[in-house]
CSV table of C-alpha atoms in Angstrom, one decimal:
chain,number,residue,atom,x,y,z
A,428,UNK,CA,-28.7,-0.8,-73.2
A,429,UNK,CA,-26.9,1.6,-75.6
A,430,UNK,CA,-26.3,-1.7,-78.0
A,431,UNK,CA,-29.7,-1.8,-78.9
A,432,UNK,CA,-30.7,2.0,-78.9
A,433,UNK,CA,-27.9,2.9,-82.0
A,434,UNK,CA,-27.9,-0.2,-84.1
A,435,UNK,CA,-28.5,1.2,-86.7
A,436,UNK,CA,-25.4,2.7,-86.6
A,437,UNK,CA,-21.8,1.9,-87.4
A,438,UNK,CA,-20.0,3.3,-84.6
A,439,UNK,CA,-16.3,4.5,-85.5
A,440,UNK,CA,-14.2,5.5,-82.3
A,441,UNK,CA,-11.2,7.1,-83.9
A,442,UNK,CA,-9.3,6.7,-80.7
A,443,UNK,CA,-5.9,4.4,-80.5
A,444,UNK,CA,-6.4,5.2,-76.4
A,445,UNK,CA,-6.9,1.8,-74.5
A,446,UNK,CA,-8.7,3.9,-71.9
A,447,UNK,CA,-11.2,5.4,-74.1
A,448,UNK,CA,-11.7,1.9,-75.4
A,449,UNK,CA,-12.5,0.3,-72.4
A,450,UNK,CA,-15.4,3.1,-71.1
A,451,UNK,CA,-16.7,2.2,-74.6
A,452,UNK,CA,-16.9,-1.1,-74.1
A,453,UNK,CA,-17.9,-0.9,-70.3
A,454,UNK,CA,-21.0,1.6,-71.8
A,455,UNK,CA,-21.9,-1.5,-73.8
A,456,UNK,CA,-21.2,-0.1,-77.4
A,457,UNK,CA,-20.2,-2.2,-80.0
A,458,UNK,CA,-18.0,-0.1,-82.4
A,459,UNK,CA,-14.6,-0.2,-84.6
A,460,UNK,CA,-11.6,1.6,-84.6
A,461,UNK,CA,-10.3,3.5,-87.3
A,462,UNK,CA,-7.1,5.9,-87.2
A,463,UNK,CA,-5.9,8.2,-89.2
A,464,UNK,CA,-2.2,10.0,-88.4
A,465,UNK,CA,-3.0,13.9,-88.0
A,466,UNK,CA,-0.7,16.3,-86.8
A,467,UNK,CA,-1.8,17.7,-84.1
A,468,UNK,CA,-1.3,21.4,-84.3
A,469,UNK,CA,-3.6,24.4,-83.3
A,470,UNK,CA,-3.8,28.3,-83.7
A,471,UNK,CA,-2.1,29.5,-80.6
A,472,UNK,CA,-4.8,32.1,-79.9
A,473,UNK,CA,-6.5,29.3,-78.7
A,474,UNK,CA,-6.9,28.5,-74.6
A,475,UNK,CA,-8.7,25.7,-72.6
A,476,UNK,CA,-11.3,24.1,-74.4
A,477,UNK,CA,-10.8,26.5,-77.6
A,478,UNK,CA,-7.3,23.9,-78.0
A,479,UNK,CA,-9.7,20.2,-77.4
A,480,UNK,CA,-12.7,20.8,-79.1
A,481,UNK,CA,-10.3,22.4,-82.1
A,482,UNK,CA,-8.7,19.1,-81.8
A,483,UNK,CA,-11.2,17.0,-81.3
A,484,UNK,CA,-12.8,18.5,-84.9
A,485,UNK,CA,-9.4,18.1,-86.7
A,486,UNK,CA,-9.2,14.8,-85.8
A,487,UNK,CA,-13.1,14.4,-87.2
A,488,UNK,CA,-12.3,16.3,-90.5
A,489,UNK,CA,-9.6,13.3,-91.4
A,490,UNK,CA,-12.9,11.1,-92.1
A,491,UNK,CA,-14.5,12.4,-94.9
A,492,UNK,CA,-16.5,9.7,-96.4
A,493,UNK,CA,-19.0,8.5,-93.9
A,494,UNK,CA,-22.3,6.8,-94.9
A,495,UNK,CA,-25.5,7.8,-93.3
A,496,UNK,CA,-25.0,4.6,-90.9
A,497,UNK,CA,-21.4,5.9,-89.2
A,498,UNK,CA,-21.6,7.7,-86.4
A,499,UNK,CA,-17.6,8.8,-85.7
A,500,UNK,CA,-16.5,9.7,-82.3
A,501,UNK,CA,-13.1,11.6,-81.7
A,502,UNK,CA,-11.6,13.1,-78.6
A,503,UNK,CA,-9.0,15.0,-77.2
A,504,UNK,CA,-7.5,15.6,-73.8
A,505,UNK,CA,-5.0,18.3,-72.3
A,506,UNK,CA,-4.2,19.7,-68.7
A,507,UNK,CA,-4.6,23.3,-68.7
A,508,UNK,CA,-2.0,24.8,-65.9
A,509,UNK,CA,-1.1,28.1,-65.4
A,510,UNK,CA,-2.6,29.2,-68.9
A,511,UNK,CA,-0.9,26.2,-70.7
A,512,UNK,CA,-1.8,23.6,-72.8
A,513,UNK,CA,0.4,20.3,-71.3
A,514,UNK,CA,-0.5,17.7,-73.8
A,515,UNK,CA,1.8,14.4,-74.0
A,516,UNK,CA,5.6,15.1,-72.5
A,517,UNK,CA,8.5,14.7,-75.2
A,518,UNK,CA,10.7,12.6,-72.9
A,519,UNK,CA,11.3,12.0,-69.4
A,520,UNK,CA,12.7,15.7,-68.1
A,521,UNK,CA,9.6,17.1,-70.1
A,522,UNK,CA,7.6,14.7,-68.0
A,523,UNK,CA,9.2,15.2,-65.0
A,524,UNK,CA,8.9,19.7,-65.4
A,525,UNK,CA,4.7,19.2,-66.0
A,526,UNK,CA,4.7,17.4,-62.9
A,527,UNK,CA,6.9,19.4,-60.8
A,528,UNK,CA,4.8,22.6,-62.2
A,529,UNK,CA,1.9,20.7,-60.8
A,530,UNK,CA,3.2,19.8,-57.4
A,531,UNK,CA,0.9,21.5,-54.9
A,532,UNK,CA,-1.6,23.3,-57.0
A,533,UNK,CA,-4.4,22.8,-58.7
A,534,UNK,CA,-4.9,21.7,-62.6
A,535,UNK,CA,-7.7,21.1,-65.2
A,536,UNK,CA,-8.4,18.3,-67.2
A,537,UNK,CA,-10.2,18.8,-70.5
A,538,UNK,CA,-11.8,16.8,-72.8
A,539,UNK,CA,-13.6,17.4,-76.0
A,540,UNK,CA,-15.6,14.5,-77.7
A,541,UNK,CA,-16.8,14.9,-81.2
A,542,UNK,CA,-19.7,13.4,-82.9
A,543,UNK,CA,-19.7,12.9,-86.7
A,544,UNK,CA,-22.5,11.6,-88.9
A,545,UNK,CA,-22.8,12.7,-92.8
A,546,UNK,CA,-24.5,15.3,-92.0
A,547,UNK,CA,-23.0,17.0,-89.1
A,548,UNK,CA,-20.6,17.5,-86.5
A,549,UNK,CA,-20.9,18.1,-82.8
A,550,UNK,CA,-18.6,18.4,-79.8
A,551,UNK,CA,-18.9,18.5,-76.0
A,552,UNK,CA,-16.1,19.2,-73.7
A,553,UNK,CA,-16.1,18.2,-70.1
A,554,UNK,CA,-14.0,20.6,-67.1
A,555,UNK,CA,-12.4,18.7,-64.1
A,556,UNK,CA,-10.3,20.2,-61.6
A,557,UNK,CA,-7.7,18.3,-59.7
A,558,UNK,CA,-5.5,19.3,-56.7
A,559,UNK,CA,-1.9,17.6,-56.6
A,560,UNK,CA,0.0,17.8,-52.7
A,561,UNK,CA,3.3,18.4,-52.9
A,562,UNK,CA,5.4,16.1,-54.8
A,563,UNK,CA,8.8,15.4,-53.9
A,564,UNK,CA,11.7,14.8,-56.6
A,565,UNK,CA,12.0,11.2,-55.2
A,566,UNK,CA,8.1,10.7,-56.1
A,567,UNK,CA,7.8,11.9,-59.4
A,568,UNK,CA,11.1,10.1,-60.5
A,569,UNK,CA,9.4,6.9,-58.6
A,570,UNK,CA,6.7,7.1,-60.6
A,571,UNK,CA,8.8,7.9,-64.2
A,572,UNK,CA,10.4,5.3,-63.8
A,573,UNK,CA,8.2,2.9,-63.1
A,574,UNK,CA,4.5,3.4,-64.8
A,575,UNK,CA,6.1,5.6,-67.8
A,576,UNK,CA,3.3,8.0,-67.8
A,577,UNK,CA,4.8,9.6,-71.8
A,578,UNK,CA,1.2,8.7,-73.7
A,579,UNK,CA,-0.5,10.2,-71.1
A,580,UNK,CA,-1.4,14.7,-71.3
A,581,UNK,CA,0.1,16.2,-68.2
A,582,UNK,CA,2.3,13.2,-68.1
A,583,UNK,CA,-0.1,11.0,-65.2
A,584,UNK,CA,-2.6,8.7,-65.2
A,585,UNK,CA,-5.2,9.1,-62.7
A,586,UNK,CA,-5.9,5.4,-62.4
A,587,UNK,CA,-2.3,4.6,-61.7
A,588,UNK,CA,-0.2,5.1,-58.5
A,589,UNK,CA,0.6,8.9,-58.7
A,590,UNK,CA,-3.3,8.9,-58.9
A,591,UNK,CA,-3.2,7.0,-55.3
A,592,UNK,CA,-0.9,8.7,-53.5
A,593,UNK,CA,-0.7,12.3,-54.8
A,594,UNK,CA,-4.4,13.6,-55.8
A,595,UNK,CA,-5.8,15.3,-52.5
A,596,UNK,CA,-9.0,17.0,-54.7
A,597,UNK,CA,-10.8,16.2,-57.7
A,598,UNK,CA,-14.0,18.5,-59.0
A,599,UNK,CA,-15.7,17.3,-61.6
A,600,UNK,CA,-16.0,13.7,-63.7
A,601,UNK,CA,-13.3,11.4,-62.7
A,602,UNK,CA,-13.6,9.4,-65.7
A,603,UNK,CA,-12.7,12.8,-67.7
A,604,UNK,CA,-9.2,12.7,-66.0
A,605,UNK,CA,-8.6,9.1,-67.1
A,606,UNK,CA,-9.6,10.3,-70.8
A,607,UNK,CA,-13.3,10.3,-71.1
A,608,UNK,CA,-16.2,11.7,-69.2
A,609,UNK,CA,-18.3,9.2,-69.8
A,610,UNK,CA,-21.5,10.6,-68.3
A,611,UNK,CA,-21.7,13.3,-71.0
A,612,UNK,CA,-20.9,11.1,-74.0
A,613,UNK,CA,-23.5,8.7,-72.5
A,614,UNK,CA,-25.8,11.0,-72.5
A,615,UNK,CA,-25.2,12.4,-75.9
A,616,UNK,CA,-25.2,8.9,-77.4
A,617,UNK,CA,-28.4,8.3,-76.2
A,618,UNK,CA,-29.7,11.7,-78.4
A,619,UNK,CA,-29.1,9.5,-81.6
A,620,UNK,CA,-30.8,6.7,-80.7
């Protein structure tokens, strides 16, 4: 459906997320990827959604010469715990402290999704809350070891078996956890056609 509603655009998804990849193809949007290395810093004033849709932006600023046909789509996702930002772990202990800090509380996931033609820029961000049970040492080296969770923010990925055995809540787009909420960039796509 969405094929035919934007071709008259070149879609760019500037995403090298297999995740994010996937929804786009499962929404039935033909696009290309292009990537461009950013470091990804941001004023530390900055809290929940401030740090994505910053992101999100900077990653969209890196493409400056688009034609009136591209329509470029960037995103960023953190877990915001305890009035942090945990973005991708460092290594394995890194991993292993953002999941023991999450062991029997509750976490957001937050993505922002930016939209960039030659003429302007928007961005959306989508809020999900997630409740972790309490996760023994045993479990989260378990699953370390054996899914290697280190491209993921918060260092999980829903879909995978921590997803399974540990999430007792979700509120909010489950999609958005795995790395896109897919309703609200559906529905955003479908303001261009």
């Amino acid at each position: 459906m969405l094929k035919e509603k934007l071709n008259k655009y070149t879609i760019i998804l500037a995403s090298g997320s297999p995740r994010r990849q996937q929804f786009f193809k499962e929404m039935d949007v033909d696009f290309t990827i292009q990537l461009k290395e950013i470091e990804e810093i941001y004023p530390k004033n900055l809290k929940s959604e401030e740090i994505t849709n910053y992101l999100s932006e900077l990653k969209a600023s890196a493409f400056e010469n688009l034609t009136k046909n591209d329509l470029l789509i960037t995103s960023d996702t953190i877990v915001w715990h305890e009035e942090k930002a945990l973005g991708k772990p460092k290594d394995y202990e890194d991993a292993f402290k953002m999941l023991s800090s999450m062991s029997g509380k509750t976490h957001q996931v937050i993505t922002s999704v930016s939209f960039k033609t030659s003429e302007k820029i928007e961005t959306i961000h989508e809020v999900t809350k997630v409740t972790f049970k309490e996760l023994t040492a045993s479990e989260i080296n378990y699953y370390l070891d054996n899914y290697k969770p280190f491209d993921k923010a918060g260092s999980y990925g829903i879909q995978e078996w921590i997803g399974l055995i540990a999430i007792t809540k979700i509120e909010g787009s489950y999609s958005n956890v795995v790395g896109l909420p897919v309703e609200k960039v559906y529905t955003k796509l479908l303001s261009y056609a």
